[in-house]
């Protein structure tokens, strides 16, 4: 792997700082997360190593499963038995939910100028009442499309701008012997695809009214029916091997010139980069069809549980939070992760073409919280929505009208 120049500088600086640190209060900090792909592990190592240099020990509690569904189930079980980990990856409205139970450590002792260094889109997810209770690593773009350049060039295809063009490109690619669209039939991946279809069909304002504010009018219903119809049209282009295929396997298929397109959050870029691919040369990073002016965001955040009474554990928790917020760590972590830093005071020059584009788009575009990534709803509502969406996608007998009714029920039943 080639390291960028700023990253090398950071490594040298971090090593120098580390040798001078000699904490007398070293402690262990157990962290629950679902970062288990190669690039996710590489990014997380930046944090682990920095923590170790400060004399603290990271205790890994990794639960396999892209999207984090399994990790959240394990976390609930641990918390219910009165034994939550010191730290956990929790996102979106779930943060407020956990905080309202009185389980989260306020991060007030951190000397951070929160509202200055993080955009309001980020800080709104970090606060519970008047305190900050979560620390952000990054901002991921969810509604993103990844194209294999060699396959597109060979078949003289242009990037699809609409879902019809997407379907037609996928068919052309598969007729040439490749996988047209590498999707994994896991409920969270189905929901992620649906999200991009809905944004294209309904636009960001209506998306927000329905999936964030839960205000669904009869005219919204009609639009939703059309979106489900469009979503259904994508099912035939999903290949036979897609059942339960992980997102990082799809990224690898694209990297190995076996698949033409992947539609997935920009954590895919972390994987492509680790496999040695270069943006614009080997692959193109684009908005999902019809999603050009909308940035569906997903923010990775860690929270800290209160149950640790020992001063040492508290210090280690604080050291981890400070490490995550550190500008140099935000650069190094996000260079590997595919995301852009949560901090807004970091120069885009540290990042590659795709991330620079994301930084620009995040500023200019309409931002919506990702439905599929638990940024729009609490886990309870999200799981119910994902079930409806994935069930529809994989059961042709369910009509779009029935799916819309099921969405209503899912939202009402979980409020
Ligand atoms: C997380 C990303 C992660 C992806 C795949 C998402 O829920 O927010 O950080 O890379 O899942 O594991």
Tab-separated table of C-alpha atoms and ligand atoms in Angstrom:
chain	number	residue	atom	x	y	z
A	1	UNK	CA	0.000	0.000	0.000
A	2	UNK	CA	1.337	3.446	-0.871
A	3	UNK	CA	0.962	6.018	1.866
A	4	UNK	CA	0.226	9.605	0.976
A	5	UNK	CA	2.774	12.198	1.998
A	6	UNK	CA	0.605	13.815	4.715
A	7	UNK	CA	-0.055	10.357	6.120
A	8	UNK	CA	3.706	9.617	6.306
A	9	UNK	CA	4.262	12.941	8.060
A	10	UNK	CA	1.570	12.076	10.509
A	11	UNK	CA	3.117	8.682	11.224
A	12	UNK	CA	6.457	10.263	12.028
A	13	UNK	CA	4.839	12.900	14.220
A	14	UNK	CA	2.726	10.341	16.034
A	15	UNK	CA	5.750	8.138	16.722
A	16	UNK	CA	7.680	11.045	18.190
A	17	UNK	CA	4.770	12.035	20.425
A	18	UNK	CA	4.276	8.471	21.514
A	19	UNK	CA	7.775	7.901	22.788
A	20	UNK	CA	7.458	10.853	25.114
A	21	UNK	CA	4.153	9.691	26.630
A	22	UNK	CA	4.387	7.702	29.852
A	23	UNK	CA	0.995	7.527	31.489
A	24	UNK	CA	0.744	6.322	35.031
A	25	UNK	CA	-2.951	5.583	34.593
A	26	UNK	CA	-2.944	3.108	31.733
A	27	UNK	CA	-6.154	1.101	31.398
A	28	UNK	CA	-8.111	-1.171	29.126
A	29	UNK	CA	-10.971	0.061	27.007
A	30	UNK	CA	-13.277	-2.524	25.505
A	31	UNK	CA	-14.905	-1.350	22.281
A	32	UNK	CA	-17.787	-2.970	20.425
A	33	UNK	CA	-17.895	-2.358	16.672
A	34	UNK	CA	-18.521	-4.081	13.332
A	35	UNK	CA	-15.416	-2.977	11.462
A	36	UNK	CA	-14.134	-6.332	10.335
A	37	UNK	CA	-13.317	-5.928	6.629
A	38	UNK	CA	-9.670	-5.409	5.651
A	39	UNK	CA	-9.950	-1.663	5.139
A	40	UNK	CA	-12.099	-1.168	8.222
A	41	UNK	CA	-9.528	-3.030	10.322
A	42	UNK	CA	-6.717	-1.000	8.791
A	43	UNK	CA	-8.500	2.256	9.620
A	44	UNK	CA	-9.277	1.131	13.136
A	45	UNK	CA	-5.631	0.167	13.654
A	46	UNK	CA	-4.743	3.842	13.387
A	47	UNK	CA	-6.839	4.469	16.493
A	48	UNK	CA	-5.715	1.346	18.337
A	49	UNK	CA	-2.051	2.116	17.771
A	50	UNK	CA	-2.411	5.686	18.904
A	51	UNK	CA	-4.200	4.557	22.044
A	52	UNK	CA	-1.470	2.000	22.741
A	53	UNK	CA	1.160	4.696	22.383
A	54	UNK	CA	-0.656	6.641	25.069
A	55	UNK	CA	-0.333	3.555	27.261
A	56	UNK	CA	-3.916	2.323	27.017
A	57	UNK	CA	-5.050	-1.027	25.794
A	58	UNK	CA	-7.798	-1.463	23.232
A	59	UNK	CA	-9.839	-4.585	23.874
A	60	UNK	CA	-11.529	-5.585	20.667
A	61	UNK	CA	-15.154	-6.636	20.680
A	62	UNK	CA	-15.865	-6.999	16.956
A	63	UNK	CA	-19.169	-8.434	15.754
A	64	UNK	CA	-19.108	-9.426	12.094
A	65	UNK	CA	-21.940	-8.044	9.980
A	66	UNK	CA	-21.833	-5.032	7.677
A	67	UNK	CA	-24.398	-2.439	8.652
A	68	UNK	CA	-24.087	-3.303	12.347
A	69	UNK	CA	-27.398	-5.147	12.916
A	70	UNK	CA	-25.760	-8.084	14.732
A	71	UNK	CA	-23.519	-5.769	16.756
A	72	UNK	CA	-26.537	-3.875	18.069
A	73	UNK	CA	-28.249	-7.118	19.121
A	74	UNK	CA	-25.169	-8.165	21.066
A	75	UNK	CA	-24.886	-4.726	22.624
A	76	UNK	CA	-28.484	-4.817	23.864
A	77	UNK	CA	-27.872	-8.214	25.457
A	78	UNK	CA	-24.708	-7.002	27.173
A	79	UNK	CA	-26.397	-3.839	28.412
A	80	UNK	CA	-29.454	-5.723	29.680
A	81	UNK	CA	-27.240	-7.996	31.721
A	82	UNK	CA	-25.667	-4.901	33.282
A	83	UNK	CA	-22.342	-5.408	31.584
A	84	UNK	CA	-22.003	-3.075	28.592
A	85	UNK	CA	-18.568	-2.571	27.046
A	86	UNK	CA	-16.664	0.631	27.886
A	87	UNK	CA	-17.316	1.931	24.400
A	88	UNK	CA	-19.509	1.077	21.419
A	89	UNK	CA	-20.220	2.126	17.872
A	90	UNK	CA	-23.768	3.480	17.987
A	91	UNK	CA	-25.248	5.753	15.364
A	92	UNK	CA	-28.016	8.249	14.702
A	93	UNK	CA	-31.153	8.529	16.875
A	94	UNK	CA	-30.103	5.409	18.796
A	95	UNK	CA	-27.540	7.615	20.540
A	96	UNK	CA	-30.293	9.709	22.134
A	97	UNK	CA	-32.211	6.548	22.958
A	98	UNK	CA	-29.281	5.031	24.880
A	99	UNK	CA	-28.563	8.385	26.528
A	100	UNK	CA	-32.179	8.724	27.670
A	101	UNK	CA	-31.718	5.508	29.650
A	102	UNK	CA	-28.976	7.264	31.562
A	103	UNK	CA	-26.333	4.813	30.366
A	104	UNK	CA	-23.988	7.101	28.456
A	105	UNK	CA	-21.072	9.087	29.778
A	106	UNK	CA	-21.382	12.824	28.955
A	107	UNK	CA	-18.262	13.941	27.099
A	108	UNK	CA	-18.157	17.340	28.787
A	109	UNK	CA	-14.605	16.873	30.125
A	110	UNK	CA	-13.261	16.830	26.557
A	111	UNK	CA	-11.797	20.200	25.703
A	112	UNK	CA	-13.487	20.377	22.314
A	113	UNK	CA	-15.055	23.348	20.606
A	114	UNK	CA	-17.784	21.045	19.313
A	115	UNK	CA	-19.908	23.492	17.351
A	116	UNK	CA	-16.913	24.989	15.607
A	117	UNK	CA	-15.062	21.866	14.601
A	118	UNK	CA	-18.013	19.677	13.570
A	119	UNK	CA	-20.800	20.686	11.162
A	120	UNK	CA	-24.299	21.060	12.644
A	121	UNK	CA	-25.420	18.007	10.653
A	122	UNK	CA	-22.961	16.037	12.758
A	123	UNK	CA	-23.403	17.692	16.170
A	124	UNK	CA	-27.188	17.229	16.132
A	125	UNK	CA	-26.491	13.492	16.391
A	126	UNK	CA	-23.971	13.857	19.214
A	127	UNK	CA	-26.108	15.700	21.759
A	128	UNK	CA	-28.507	14.516	24.374
A	129	UNK	CA	-30.196	17.427	26.132
A	130	UNK	CA	-27.381	19.897	26.784
A	131	UNK	CA	-24.479	17.426	26.657
A	132	UNK	CA	-22.452	15.727	23.972
A	133	UNK	CA	-22.534	11.972	24.447
A	134	UNK	CA	-20.904	10.643	21.250
A	135	UNK	CA	-17.731	11.329	19.318
A	136	UNK	CA	-17.674	11.171	15.504
A	137	UNK	CA	-15.006	9.638	13.276
A	138	UNK	CA	-16.319	10.543	9.893
A	139	UNK	CA	-19.072	11.202	7.406
A	140	UNK	CA	-19.826	8.471	4.876
A	141	UNK	CA	-21.811	9.017	1.709
A	142	UNK	CA	-24.328	6.205	1.321
A	143	UNK	CA	-25.965	6.872	-2.078
A	144	UNK	CA	-22.845	6.173	-4.100
A	145	UNK	CA	-22.142	4.202	-7.271
A	146	UNK	CA	-18.840	2.513	-8.127
A	147	UNK	CA	-17.971	1.565	-11.690
A	148	UNK	CA	-15.180	-0.651	-12.987
A	149	UNK	CA	-13.477	1.543	-15.549
A	150	UNK	CA	-11.884	-1.254	-17.627
A	151	UNK	CA	-15.256	-2.962	-18.110
A	152	UNK	CA	-17.037	0.314	-18.902
A	153	UNK	CA	-14.308	1.230	-21.411
A	154	UNK	CA	-14.278	-2.211	-23.009
A	155	UNK	CA	-18.045	-2.181	-23.512
A	156	UNK	CA	-18.093	1.536	-24.420
A	157	UNK	CA	-20.636	2.243	-21.711
A	158	UNK	CA	-21.298	5.611	-20.150
A	159	UNK	CA	-22.113	6.006	-16.437
A	160	UNK	CA	-25.843	5.442	-15.856
A	161	UNK	CA	-27.805	8.559	-14.936
A	162	UNK	CA	-31.196	6.900	-14.509
A	163	UNK	CA	-32.372	3.538	-13.157
A	164	UNK	CA	-33.331	2.423	-16.669
A	165	UNK	CA	-29.798	3.164	-17.838
A	166	UNK	CA	-28.478	1.350	-14.769
A	167	UNK	CA	-30.512	-1.758	-15.638
A	168	UNK	CA	-29.494	-1.587	-19.267
A	169	UNK	CA	-25.772	-1.172	-18.381
A	170	UNK	CA	-26.016	-4.113	-15.996
A	171	UNK	CA	-27.565	-6.290	-18.711
A	172	UNK	CA	-24.883	-5.323	-21.237
A	173	UNK	CA	-22.144	-6.107	-18.735
A	174	UNK	CA	-23.586	-9.477	-17.796
A	175	UNK	CA	-24.064	-10.404	-21.460
A	176	UNK	CA	-20.313	-9.833	-21.823
A	177	UNK	CA	-19.694	-12.449	-19.101
A	178	UNK	CA	-19.206	-10.239	-16.032
A	179	UNK	CA	-21.483	-9.564	-13.096
A	180	UNK	CA	-23.417	-6.447	-14.102
A	181	UNK	CA	-24.345	-5.178	-10.674
A	182	UNK	CA	-22.665	-6.826	-7.669
A	183	UNK	CA	-25.235	-6.697	-4.900
A	184	UNK	CA	-25.447	-8.804	-1.776
A	185	UNK	CA	-28.907	-9.991	-0.821
A	186	UNK	CA	-28.698	-9.075	2.847
A	187	UNK	CA	-31.606	-7.022	4.232
A	188	UNK	CA	-29.451	-3.966	5.022
A	189	UNK	CA	-27.980	-3.998	1.501
A	190	UNK	CA	-31.462	-4.250	-0.033
A	191	UNK	CA	-32.509	-1.274	2.104
A	192	UNK	CA	-29.471	0.699	0.996
A	193	UNK	CA	-30.397	0.152	-2.638
A	194	UNK	CA	-34.014	1.095	-1.934
A	195	UNK	CA	-32.853	4.290	-0.271
A	196	UNK	CA	-31.124	5.440	-3.448
A	197	UNK	CA	-34.188	4.552	-5.529
A	198	UNK	CA	-36.456	6.471	-3.159
A	199	UNK	CA	-34.221	9.543	-3.167
A	200	UNK	CA	-34.209	9.529	-6.977
A	201	UNK	CA	-37.977	8.993	-7.246
A	202	UNK	CA	-39.197	11.226	-4.413
A	203	UNK	CA	-36.472	13.834	-4.013
A	204	UNK	CA	-34.810	14.702	-0.707
A	205	UNK	CA	-37.660	16.764	0.779
A	206	UNK	CA	-40.304	14.073	0.418
A	207	UNK	CA	-37.776	11.437	1.521
A	208	UNK	CA	-37.266	13.462	4.681
A	209	UNK	CA	-40.994	13.947	5.287
A	210	UNK	CA	-41.670	10.242	5.002
A	211	UNK	CA	-38.643	8.595	6.563
A	212	UNK	CA	-37.505	11.174	9.095
A	213	UNK	CA	-40.660	13.063	10.039
A	214	UNK	CA	-42.997	10.140	9.361
A	215	UNK	CA	-45.504	12.449	7.739
A	216	UNK	CA	-47.015	10.433	4.889
A	217	UNK	CA	-49.758	11.980	2.750
A	218	UNK	CA	-51.832	10.170	0.076
A	219	UNK	CA	-49.719	11.807	-2.624
A	220	UNK	CA	-46.603	10.460	-0.900
A	221	UNK	CA	-48.193	7.029	-0.998
A	222	UNK	CA	-48.528	7.209	-4.773
A	223	UNK	CA	-44.902	8.213	-5.114
A	224	UNK	CA	-43.849	5.413	-2.802
A	225	UNK	CA	-45.745	2.899	-4.925
A	226	UNK	CA	-43.810	4.139	-7.962
A	227	UNK	CA	-40.541	3.858	-6.022
A	228	UNK	CA	-41.313	0.261	-5.003
A	229	UNK	CA	-42.137	-0.518	-8.634
A	230	UNK	CA	-38.784	0.887	-9.728
A	231	UNK	CA	-37.051	-1.035	-6.941
A	232	UNK	CA	-38.677	-4.278	-8.092
A	233	UNK	CA	-37.367	-3.707	-11.614
A	234	UNK	CA	-33.833	-3.992	-10.223
A	235	UNK	CA	-34.309	-7.467	-8.761
A	236	UNK	CA	-33.832	-9.407	-12.044
A	237	UNK	CA	-30.368	-7.914	-12.574
A	238	UNK	CA	-29.131	-9.318	-9.261
A	239	UNK	CA	-27.040	-12.408	-10.014
A	240	UNK	CA	-27.685	-15.906	-8.651
A	241	UNK	CA	-24.683	-15.898	-6.334
A	242	UNK	CA	-25.761	-12.725	-4.539
A	243	UNK	CA	-27.533	-14.383	-1.620
A	244	UNK	CA	-25.849	-13.257	1.579
A	245	UNK	CA	-22.804	-11.934	-0.297
A	246	UNK	CA	-20.946	-9.433	1.854
A	247	UNK	CA	-20.373	-5.865	0.732
A	248	UNK	CA	-16.583	-6.271	0.793
A	249	UNK	CA	-16.835	-9.346	-1.461
A	250	UNK	CA	-18.734	-7.156	-3.930
A	251	UNK	CA	-15.975	-4.551	-3.721
A	252	UNK	CA	-13.423	-7.275	-4.429
A	253	UNK	CA	-15.423	-8.510	-7.448
A	254	UNK	CA	-15.281	-4.987	-8.834
A	255	UNK	CA	-11.572	-4.683	-8.052
A	256	UNK	CA	-10.799	-7.997	-9.774
A	257	UNK	CA	-12.607	-6.959	-12.980
A	258	UNK	CA	-15.343	-9.508	-12.349
A	259	UNK	CA	-18.150	-7.010	-11.769
A	260	UNK	CA	-19.058	-3.775	-13.494
A	261	UNK	CA	-20.990	-1.893	-10.809
A	262	UNK	CA	-21.463	-1.741	-7.059
A	263	UNK	CA	-23.970	0.537	-5.348
A	264	UNK	CA	-22.865	1.007	-1.766
A	265	UNK	CA	-21.663	3.553	0.772
A	266	UNK	CA	-18.177	4.925	0.281
A	267	UNK	CA	-16.661	2.429	2.709
A	268	UNK	CA	-16.272	0.536	-0.611
A	269	UNK	CA	-13.520	2.972	-1.520
A	270	UNK	CA	-11.508	1.915	1.527
A	271	UNK	CA	-11.573	-1.637	0.231
A	272	UNK	CA	-10.765	-0.707	-3.397
A	273	UNK	CA	-7.862	1.414	-2.256
A	274	UNK	CA	-6.430	-1.353	-0.083
A	275	UNK	CA	-6.573	-3.631	-3.124
A	276	UNK	CA	-4.383	-1.111	-4.930
A	277	UNK	CA	-6.980	0.556	-7.137
A	278	UNK	CA	-6.785	4.214	-8.057
A	279	UNK	CA	-9.868	6.435	-8.511
A	280	UNK	CA	-10.538	7.709	-12.040
A	281	UNK	CA	-7.929	5.267	-13.414
A	282	UNK	CA	-9.337	1.927	-12.226
A	283	UNK	CA	-12.788	2.898	-10.995
A	284	UNK	CA	-15.225	5.782	-11.025
A	285	UNK	CA	-16.965	7.100	-7.926
A	286	UNK	CA	-20.336	8.661	-8.713
A	287	UNK	CA	-23.713	9.411	-7.232
A	288	UNK	CA	-26.345	6.676	-7.499
A	289	UNK	CA	-28.637	7.232	-10.517
A	290	UNK	CA	-30.867	10.264	-9.992
A	291	UNK	CA	-29.107	11.095	-6.704
A	292	UNK	CA	-26.842	13.799	-8.126
A	293	UNK	CA	-27.936	16.642	-5.860
A	294	UNK	CA	-28.480	14.698	-2.629
A	295	UNK	CA	-25.951	13.482	-0.071
A	296	UNK	CA	-27.308	10.669	2.054
A	297	UNK	CA	-25.071	10.646	5.089
A	298	UNK	CA	-23.978	8.096	7.648
A	299	UNK	CA	-21.842	9.186	10.590
A	300	UNK	CA	-19.753	6.679	12.540
A	301	UNK	CA	-19.783	7.576	16.216
A	302	UNK	CA	-18.583	5.957	19.425
A	303	UNK	CA	-20.325	6.323	22.778
A	304	UNK	CA	-18.982	5.522	26.241
A	305	UNK	CA	-20.888	3.618	28.888
A	306	UNK	CA	-21.069	4.904	32.441
A	307	UNK	CA	-20.885	1.647	34.312
A	308	UNK	CA	-17.090	1.852	34.652
A	309	UNK	CA	-16.528	3.259	38.080
A	310	UNK	CA	-12.740	3.034	38.158
A	311	UNK	CA	-10.927	6.303	37.491
A	312	UNK	CA	-8.479	4.503	35.218
A	313	UNK	CA	-11.206	3.180	32.947
A	314	UNK	CA	-12.708	6.674	32.733
A	315	UNK	CA	-9.323	8.064	31.735
A	316	UNK	CA	-8.956	5.428	29.034
A	317	UNK	CA	-12.440	6.211	27.744
A	318	UNK	CA	-11.550	9.871	27.604
A	319	UNK	CA	-8.238	9.117	25.885
A	320	UNK	CA	-10.110	7.113	23.239
A	321	UNK	CA	-12.605	9.927	22.666
A	322	UNK	CA	-9.789	12.453	22.368
A	323	UNK	CA	-7.905	10.197	19.987
A	324	UNK	CA	-10.925	9.833	17.699
A	325	UNK	CA	-11.364	13.615	17.577
A	326	UNK	CA	-7.679	14.327	17.011
A	327	UNK	CA	-7.188	16.001	13.599
A	328	UNK	CA	-4.234	13.797	12.614
A	329	UNK	CA	-6.153	10.656	13.507
A	330	UNK	CA	-9.185	11.932	11.583
A	331	UNK	CA	-6.955	12.325	8.536
A	332	UNK	CA	-5.235	8.944	8.773
A	333	UNK	CA	-8.396	7.036	9.728
A	334	UNK	CA	-10.511	8.522	6.947
A	335	UNK	CA	-7.821	8.120	4.300
A	336	UNK	CA	-8.093	4.385	4.908
A	337	UNK	CA	-11.825	4.198	5.578
A	338	UNK	CA	-13.125	5.878	2.403
A	339	UNK	CA	-15.085	8.466	4.370
A	340	UNK	CA	-14.475	12.167	4.901
A	341	UNK	CA	-13.495	13.543	8.303
A	342	UNK	CA	-16.227	14.615	10.710
A	343	UNK	CA	-14.077	17.633	11.542
A	344	UNK	CA	-14.600	20.496	9.121
A	345	UNK	CA	-11.261	22.180	9.840
A	346	UNK	CA	-9.220	19.619	7.889
A	347	UNK	CA	-7.891	20.424	4.436
A	348	UNK	CA	-9.361	18.378	1.560
A	349	UNK	CA	-5.800	18.249	0.189
A	350	UNK	CA	-5.150	15.245	2.440
A	351	UNK	CA	-7.636	13.185	0.467
A	352	UNK	CA	-8.013	11.570	-2.943
A	353	UNK	CA	-10.254	12.589	-5.814
A	354	UNK	CA	-13.371	10.747	-4.582
A	355	UNK	CA	-13.164	12.095	-1.041
A	356	UNK	CA	-12.509	15.622	-2.289
A	357	UNK	CA	-15.654	15.273	-4.358
A	358	UNK	CA	-17.536	14.038	-1.279
A	359	UNK	CA	-16.284	16.971	0.800
A	360	UNK	CA	-17.552	19.354	-1.883
A	361	UNK	CA	-20.861	17.531	-2.310
A	362	UNK	CA	-21.488	17.391	1.431
A	363	UNK	CA	-21.199	21.184	1.524
A	364	UNK	CA	-23.283	21.876	-1.588
A	365	UNK	CA	-25.930	19.191	-1.750
A	366	UNK	CA	-29.110	18.591	0.163
A	367	UNK	CA	-28.193	16.327	3.075
A	368	UNK	CA	-30.472	13.550	4.225
A	369	UNK	CA	-29.851	11.041	7.005
A	370	UNK	CA	-29.521	7.515	5.676
A	371	UNK	CA	-32.548	5.351	6.245
A	372	UNK	CA	-30.607	2.134	5.629
A	373	UNK	CA	-27.772	3.131	7.942
A	374	UNK	CA	-29.820	3.957	11.032
A	375	UNK	CA	-29.349	7.720	10.737
A	376	UNK	CA	-33.027	8.522	10.170
A	377	UNK	CA	-34.702	6.395	12.844
A	378	UNK	CA	-34.056	4.458	16.006
A	379	UNK	CA	-33.016	0.831	15.538
A	380	UNK	CA	-36.538	-0.376	16.267
A	381	UNK	CA	-38.149	1.577	13.419
A	382	UNK	CA	-35.186	0.997	11.149
A	383	UNK	CA	-35.354	-2.785	11.586
A	384	UNK	CA	-39.085	-2.772	10.867
A	385	UNK	CA	-38.574	-0.693	7.693
A	386	UNK	CA	-35.674	-2.843	6.522
A	387	UNK	CA	-37.799	-5.983	6.974
A	388	UNK	CA	-40.576	-4.560	4.787
A	389	UNK	CA	-38.158	-3.389	2.088
A	390	UNK	CA	-36.110	-6.578	1.922
A	391	UNK	CA	-39.181	-8.820	2.085
A	392	UNK	CA	-40.699	-6.933	-0.839
A	393	UNK	CA	-37.495	-7.186	-2.867
A	394	UNK	CA	-37.264	-10.926	-2.418
A	395	UNK	CA	-40.962	-11.869	-2.618
A	396	UNK	CA	-42.439	-11.015	-6.015
A	397	UNK	CA	-45.976	-11.722	-4.811
A	398	UNK	CA	-45.967	-8.689	-2.508
A	399	UNK	CA	-47.358	-5.762	-4.506
A	400	UNK	CA	-45.939	-2.228	-4.280
A	401	UNK	CA	-49.269	-1.106	-2.778
A	402	UNK	CA	-49.009	-3.771	-0.064
A	403	UNK	CA	-45.415	-2.780	0.659
A	404	UNK	CA	-46.500	0.842	1.162
A	405	UNK	CA	-49.187	-0.274	3.596
A	406	UNK	CA	-46.605	-2.365	5.427
A	407	UNK	CA	-44.346	0.690	5.656
A	408	UNK	CA	-47.175	2.599	7.340
A	409	UNK	CA	-47.639	-0.210	9.859
A	410	UNK	CA	-43.903	-0.507	10.484
A	411	UNK	CA	-43.640	3.195	11.272
A	412	UNK	CA	-46.784	3.375	13.420
A	413	UNK	CA	-46.031	0.232	15.378
A	414	UNK	CA	-42.558	1.366	16.368
A	415	UNK	CA	-43.205	4.960	17.464
B	1	LIG	C1	-20.724	1.634	8.963
B	1	LIG	C2	-19.490	1.763	8.134
B	1	LIG	C3	-19.064	0.367	7.717
B	1	LIG	C4	-20.188	-0.322	6.976
B	1	LIG	C5	-19.864	-1.734	6.501
B	1	LIG	C6	-21.787	0.857	8.199
B	1	LIG	O1	-22.904	0.661	9.012
B	1	LIG	O2	-21.238	2.886	9.305
B	1	LIG	O3	-18.470	2.378	8.864
B	1	LIG	O4	-17.890	0.425	6.965
B	1	LIG	O5	-21.311	-0.419	7.824
B	1	LIG	O6	-19.423	-2.515	7.521
